GROMACS .gro file of C-alpha atoms in nm:
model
  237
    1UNK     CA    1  -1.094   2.088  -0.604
    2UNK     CA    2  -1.223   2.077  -0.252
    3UNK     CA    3  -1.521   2.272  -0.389
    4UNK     CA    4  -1.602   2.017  -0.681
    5UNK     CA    5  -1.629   1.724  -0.421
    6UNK     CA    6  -1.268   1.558  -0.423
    7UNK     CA    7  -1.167   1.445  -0.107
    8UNK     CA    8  -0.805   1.437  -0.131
    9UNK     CA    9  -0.518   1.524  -0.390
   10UNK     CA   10  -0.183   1.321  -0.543
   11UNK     CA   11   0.094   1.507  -0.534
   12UNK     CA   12   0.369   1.498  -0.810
   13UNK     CA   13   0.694   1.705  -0.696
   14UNK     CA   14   0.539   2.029  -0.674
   15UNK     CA   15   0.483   2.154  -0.320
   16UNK     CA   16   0.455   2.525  -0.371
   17UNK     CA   17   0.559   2.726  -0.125
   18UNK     CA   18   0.582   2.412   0.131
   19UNK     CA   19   0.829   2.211  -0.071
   20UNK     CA   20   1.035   2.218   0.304
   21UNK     CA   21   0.710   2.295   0.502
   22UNK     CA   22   0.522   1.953   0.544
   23UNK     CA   23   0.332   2.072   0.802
   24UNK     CA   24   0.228   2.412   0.702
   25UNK     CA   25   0.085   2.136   0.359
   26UNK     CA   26  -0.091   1.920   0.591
   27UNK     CA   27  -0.246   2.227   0.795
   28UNK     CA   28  -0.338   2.364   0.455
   29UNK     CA   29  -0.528   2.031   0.353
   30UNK     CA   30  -0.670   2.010   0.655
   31UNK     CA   31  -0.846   2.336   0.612
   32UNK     CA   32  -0.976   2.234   0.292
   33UNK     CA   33  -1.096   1.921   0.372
   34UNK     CA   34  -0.830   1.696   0.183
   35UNK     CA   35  -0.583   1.414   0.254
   36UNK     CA   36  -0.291   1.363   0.006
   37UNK     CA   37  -0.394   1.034  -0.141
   38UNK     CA   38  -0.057   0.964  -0.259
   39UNK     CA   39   0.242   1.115  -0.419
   40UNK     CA   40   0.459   1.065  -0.742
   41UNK     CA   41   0.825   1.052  -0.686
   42UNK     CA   42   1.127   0.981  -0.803
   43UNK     CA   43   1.429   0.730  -0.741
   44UNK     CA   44   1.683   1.036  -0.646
   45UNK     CA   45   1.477   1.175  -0.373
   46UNK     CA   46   1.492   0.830  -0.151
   47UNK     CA   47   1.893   0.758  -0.220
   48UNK     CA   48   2.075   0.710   0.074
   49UNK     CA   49   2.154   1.086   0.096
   50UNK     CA   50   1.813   1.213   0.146
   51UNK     CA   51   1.601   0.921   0.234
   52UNK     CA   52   1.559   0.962   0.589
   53UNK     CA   53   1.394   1.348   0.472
   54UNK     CA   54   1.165   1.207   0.229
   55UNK     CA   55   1.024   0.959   0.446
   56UNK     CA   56   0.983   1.249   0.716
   57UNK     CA   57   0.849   1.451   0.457
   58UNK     CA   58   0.590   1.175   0.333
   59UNK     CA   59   0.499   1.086   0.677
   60UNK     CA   60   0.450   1.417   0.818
   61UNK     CA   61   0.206   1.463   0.520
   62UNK     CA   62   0.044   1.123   0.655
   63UNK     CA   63   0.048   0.998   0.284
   64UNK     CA   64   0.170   0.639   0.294
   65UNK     CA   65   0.186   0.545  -0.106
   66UNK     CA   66   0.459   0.650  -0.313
   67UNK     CA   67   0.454   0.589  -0.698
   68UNK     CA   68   0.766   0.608  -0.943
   69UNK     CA   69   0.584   0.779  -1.230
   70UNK     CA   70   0.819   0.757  -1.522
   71UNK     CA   71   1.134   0.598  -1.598
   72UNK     CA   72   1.252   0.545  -1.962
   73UNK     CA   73   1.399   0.202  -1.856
   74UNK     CA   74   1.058   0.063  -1.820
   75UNK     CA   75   0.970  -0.038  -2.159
   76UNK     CA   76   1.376  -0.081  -2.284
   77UNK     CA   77   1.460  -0.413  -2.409
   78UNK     CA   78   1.824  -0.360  -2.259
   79UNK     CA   79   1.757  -0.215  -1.937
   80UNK     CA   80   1.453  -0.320  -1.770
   81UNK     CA   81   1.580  -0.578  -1.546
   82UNK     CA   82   1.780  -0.261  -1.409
   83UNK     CA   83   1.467  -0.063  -1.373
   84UNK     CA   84   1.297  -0.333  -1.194
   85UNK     CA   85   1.585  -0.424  -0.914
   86UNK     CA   86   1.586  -0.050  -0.859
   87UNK     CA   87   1.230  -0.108  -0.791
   88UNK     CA   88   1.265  -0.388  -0.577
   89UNK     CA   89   1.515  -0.233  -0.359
   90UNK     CA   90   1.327   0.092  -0.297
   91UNK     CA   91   1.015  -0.108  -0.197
   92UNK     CA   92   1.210  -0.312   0.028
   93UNK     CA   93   1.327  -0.013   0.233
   94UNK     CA   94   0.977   0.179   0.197
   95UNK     CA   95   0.782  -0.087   0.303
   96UNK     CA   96   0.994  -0.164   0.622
   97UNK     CA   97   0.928   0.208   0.679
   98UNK     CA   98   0.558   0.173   0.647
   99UNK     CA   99   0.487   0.299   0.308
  100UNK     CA  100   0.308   0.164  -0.007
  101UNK     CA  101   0.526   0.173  -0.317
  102UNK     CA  102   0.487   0.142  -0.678
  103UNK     CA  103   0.493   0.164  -1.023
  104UNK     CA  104   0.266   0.385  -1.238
  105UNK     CA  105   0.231   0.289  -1.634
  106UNK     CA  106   0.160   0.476  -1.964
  107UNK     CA  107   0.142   0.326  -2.269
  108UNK     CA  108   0.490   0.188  -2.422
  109UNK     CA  109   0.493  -0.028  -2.134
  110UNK     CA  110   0.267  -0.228  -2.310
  111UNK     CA  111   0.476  -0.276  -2.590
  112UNK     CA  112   0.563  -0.668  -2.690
  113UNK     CA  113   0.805  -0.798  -2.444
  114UNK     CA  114   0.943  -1.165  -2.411
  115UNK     CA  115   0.565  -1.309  -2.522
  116UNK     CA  116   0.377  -1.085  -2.327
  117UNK     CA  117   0.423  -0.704  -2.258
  118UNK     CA  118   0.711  -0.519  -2.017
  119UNK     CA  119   0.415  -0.403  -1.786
  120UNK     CA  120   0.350  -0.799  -1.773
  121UNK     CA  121   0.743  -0.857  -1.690
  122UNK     CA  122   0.733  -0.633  -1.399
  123UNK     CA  123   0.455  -0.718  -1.247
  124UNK     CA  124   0.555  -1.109  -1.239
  125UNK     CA  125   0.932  -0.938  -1.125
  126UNK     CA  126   0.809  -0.745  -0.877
  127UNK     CA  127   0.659  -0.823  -0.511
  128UNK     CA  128   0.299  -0.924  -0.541
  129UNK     CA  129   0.205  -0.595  -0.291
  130UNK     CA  130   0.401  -0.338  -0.546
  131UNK     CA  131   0.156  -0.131  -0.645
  132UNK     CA  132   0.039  -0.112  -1.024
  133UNK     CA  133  -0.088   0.188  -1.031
  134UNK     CA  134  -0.287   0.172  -1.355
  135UNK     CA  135  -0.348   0.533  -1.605
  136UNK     CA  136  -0.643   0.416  -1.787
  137UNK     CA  137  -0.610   0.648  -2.032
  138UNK     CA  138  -0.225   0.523  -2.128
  139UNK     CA  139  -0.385   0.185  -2.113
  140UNK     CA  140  -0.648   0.274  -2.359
  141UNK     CA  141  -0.409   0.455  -2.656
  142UNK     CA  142  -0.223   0.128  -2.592
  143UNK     CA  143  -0.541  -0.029  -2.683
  144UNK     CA  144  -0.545  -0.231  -2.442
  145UNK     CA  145  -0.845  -0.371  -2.197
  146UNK     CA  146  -0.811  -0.172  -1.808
  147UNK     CA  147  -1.029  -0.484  -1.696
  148UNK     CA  148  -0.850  -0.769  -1.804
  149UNK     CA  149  -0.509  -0.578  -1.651
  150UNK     CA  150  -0.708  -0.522  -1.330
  151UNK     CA  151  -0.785  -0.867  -1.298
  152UNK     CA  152  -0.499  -1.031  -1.402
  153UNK     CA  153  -0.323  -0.860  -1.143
  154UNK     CA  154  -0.608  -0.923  -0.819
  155UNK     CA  155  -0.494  -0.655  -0.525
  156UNK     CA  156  -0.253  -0.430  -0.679
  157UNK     CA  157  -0.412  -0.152  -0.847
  158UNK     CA  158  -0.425   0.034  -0.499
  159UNK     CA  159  -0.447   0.357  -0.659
  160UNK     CA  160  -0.601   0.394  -0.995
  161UNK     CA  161  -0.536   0.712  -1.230
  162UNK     CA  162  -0.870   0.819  -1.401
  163UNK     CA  163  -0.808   0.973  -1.734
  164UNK     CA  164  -1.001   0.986  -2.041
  165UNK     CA  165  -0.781   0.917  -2.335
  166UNK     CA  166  -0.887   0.797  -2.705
  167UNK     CA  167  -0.721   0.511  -2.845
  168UNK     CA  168  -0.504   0.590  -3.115
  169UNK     CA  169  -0.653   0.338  -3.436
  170UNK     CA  170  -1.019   0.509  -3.393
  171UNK     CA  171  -0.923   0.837  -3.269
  172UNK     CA  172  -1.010   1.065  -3.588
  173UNK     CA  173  -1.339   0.800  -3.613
  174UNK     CA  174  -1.478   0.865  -3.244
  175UNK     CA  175  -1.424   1.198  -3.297
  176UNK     CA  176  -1.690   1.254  -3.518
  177UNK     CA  177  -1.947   1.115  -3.374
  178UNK     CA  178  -1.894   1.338  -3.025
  179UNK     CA  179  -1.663   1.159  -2.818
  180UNK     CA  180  -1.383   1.378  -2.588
  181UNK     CA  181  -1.128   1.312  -2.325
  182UNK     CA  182  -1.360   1.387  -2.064
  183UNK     CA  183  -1.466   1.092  -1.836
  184UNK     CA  184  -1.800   0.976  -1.912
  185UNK     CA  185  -1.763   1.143  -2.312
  186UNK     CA  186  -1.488   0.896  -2.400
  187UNK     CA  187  -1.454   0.571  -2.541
  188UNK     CA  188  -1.386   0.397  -2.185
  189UNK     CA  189  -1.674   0.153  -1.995
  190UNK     CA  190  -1.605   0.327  -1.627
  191UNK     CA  191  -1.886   0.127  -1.504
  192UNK     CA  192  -1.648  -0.198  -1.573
  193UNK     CA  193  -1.350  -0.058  -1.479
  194UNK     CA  194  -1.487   0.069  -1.153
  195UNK     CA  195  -1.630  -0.284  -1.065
  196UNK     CA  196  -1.274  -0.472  -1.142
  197UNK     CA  197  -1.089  -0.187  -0.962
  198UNK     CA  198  -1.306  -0.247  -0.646
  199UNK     CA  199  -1.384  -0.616  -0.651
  200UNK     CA  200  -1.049  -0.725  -0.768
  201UNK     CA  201  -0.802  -0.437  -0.756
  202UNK     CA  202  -0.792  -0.338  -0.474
  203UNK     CA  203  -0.826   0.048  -0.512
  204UNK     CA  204  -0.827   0.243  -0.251
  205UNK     CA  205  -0.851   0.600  -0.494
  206UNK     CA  206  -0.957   0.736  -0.799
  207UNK     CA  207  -0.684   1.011  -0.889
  208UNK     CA  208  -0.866   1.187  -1.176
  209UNK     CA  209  -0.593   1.330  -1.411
  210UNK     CA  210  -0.699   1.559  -1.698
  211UNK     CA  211  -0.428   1.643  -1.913
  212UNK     CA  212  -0.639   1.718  -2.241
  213UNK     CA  213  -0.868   2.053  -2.217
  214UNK     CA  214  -1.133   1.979  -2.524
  215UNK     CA  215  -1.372   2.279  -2.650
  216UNK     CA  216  -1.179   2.582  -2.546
  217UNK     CA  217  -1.203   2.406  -2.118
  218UNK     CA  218  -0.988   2.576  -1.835
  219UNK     CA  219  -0.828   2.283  -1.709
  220UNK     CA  220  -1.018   2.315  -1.403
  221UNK     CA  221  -1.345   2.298  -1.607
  222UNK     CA  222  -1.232   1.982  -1.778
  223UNK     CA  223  -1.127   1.854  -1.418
  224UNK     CA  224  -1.501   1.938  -1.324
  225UNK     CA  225  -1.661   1.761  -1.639
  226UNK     CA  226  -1.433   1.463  -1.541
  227UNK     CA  227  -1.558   1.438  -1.204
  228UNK     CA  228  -1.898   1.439  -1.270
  229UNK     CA  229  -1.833   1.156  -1.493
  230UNK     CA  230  -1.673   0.965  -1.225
  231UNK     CA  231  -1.949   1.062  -0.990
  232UNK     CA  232  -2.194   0.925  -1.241
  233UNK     CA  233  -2.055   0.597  -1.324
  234UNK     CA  234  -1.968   0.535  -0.912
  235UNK     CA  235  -2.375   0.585  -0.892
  236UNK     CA  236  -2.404   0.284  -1.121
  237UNK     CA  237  -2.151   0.027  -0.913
   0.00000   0.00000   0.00000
């Protein structure tokens, strides 16, 4: 990753051999040339029993935005005013100890909820500096538009997930005629989303996340088509 350009990585629970060695992670990145951008976590590992660790953890890493990645109770009818004082209450106590905290979406959060969507509900329920860490790609099988989201939202897409996804209705359509998950060979307009993300969001990163591997791709090939992609539409802002 260092190789292909990247200047820093976002972790997501797995630490390798330094899952207890923060330091020994941030020597390693620092021999590589990389900063942990930010990290996906989850609600158990900041309860009141190992809270004061995490935050040691996080802070020895010098990362300073945390994301809550997935939780079922995000897009359920019954439950989501649950999810969302959980949220509240974890950014409360983050924030007082100097860390960015947030939400990241995929795409049944943009299901219909109370006239508008329940990625709509908790981002008017939610502090106006929780992080909405938008997945472009989730946001385009929703078919939805990443822009309008960005905007609607001005500051709070601090860290944006880059992923090239094809929207459900015209998949088998787009397919013929060439288009991939691959940034830059997908259905997205980068150059737009890039813009809004910058100018409006906020963002701070672009976390490239390739979860598709089209044409027989290592992962790390796909990874390396991706970034190119990115690199080509930043050339354009």
């Amino acid at each position: 990753l260092a190789n292909m350009g990247f200047d820093g990585v976002e972790f997501a629970g797995d630490f390798g051999p330094y899952a207890n060695d923060a330091k020994g992670l941030k020597r390693f990145l620092d021999s590589l040339g990389l900063q942990a951008s930010s990290a996906h976590i989850k609600f158990a590992a900041f309860d009141t029993e190992h809270f004061e660790e995490s935050v040691t953890y996080y802070k020895t890493l010098e990362t300073d935005t945390l994301i809550i990645p997935w939780d079922e109770r995000a897009w359920d009818a019954q439950e989501i005013d649950s999810f969302i004082t959980d949220l509240n209450t974890l950014f409360s106590k983050l924030k007082t100890a100097g860390f960015h905290f947030g939400f990241h979406n995929h795409d049944k959060e943009f299901n219909a909820h109370k006239d508008s969507t329940f990625w709509d509900h908790i981002a008017k329920s939610t502090p106006q500096d929780l992080i909405l860490q938008m997945d472009v790609g989730w946001v385009t099988i929703a078919e939805k538009d990443p822009v309008e989201y960005i905007n609607r939202y001005p500051g709070r897409t601090l860290v944006t997930h880059i992923k090239a996804k094809l929207p459900k209705g015209i998949a088998a359509k787009v397919a013929t005629n060439g288009k991939r998950p691959i940034v830059g060979d997908d259905v997205t307009d980068w150059d737009a989303v890039l813009k809004a993300d910058i100018s409006v969001g906020g963002t701070q990163w672009f976390v490239i996340e390739q979860e598709e591997y089209p044409d027989g791709l290592t992962p790390l090939q796909a990874v390396a088509l991706s970034k190119k992609g990115l690199d080509k539409a930043i050339l354009n802002l």
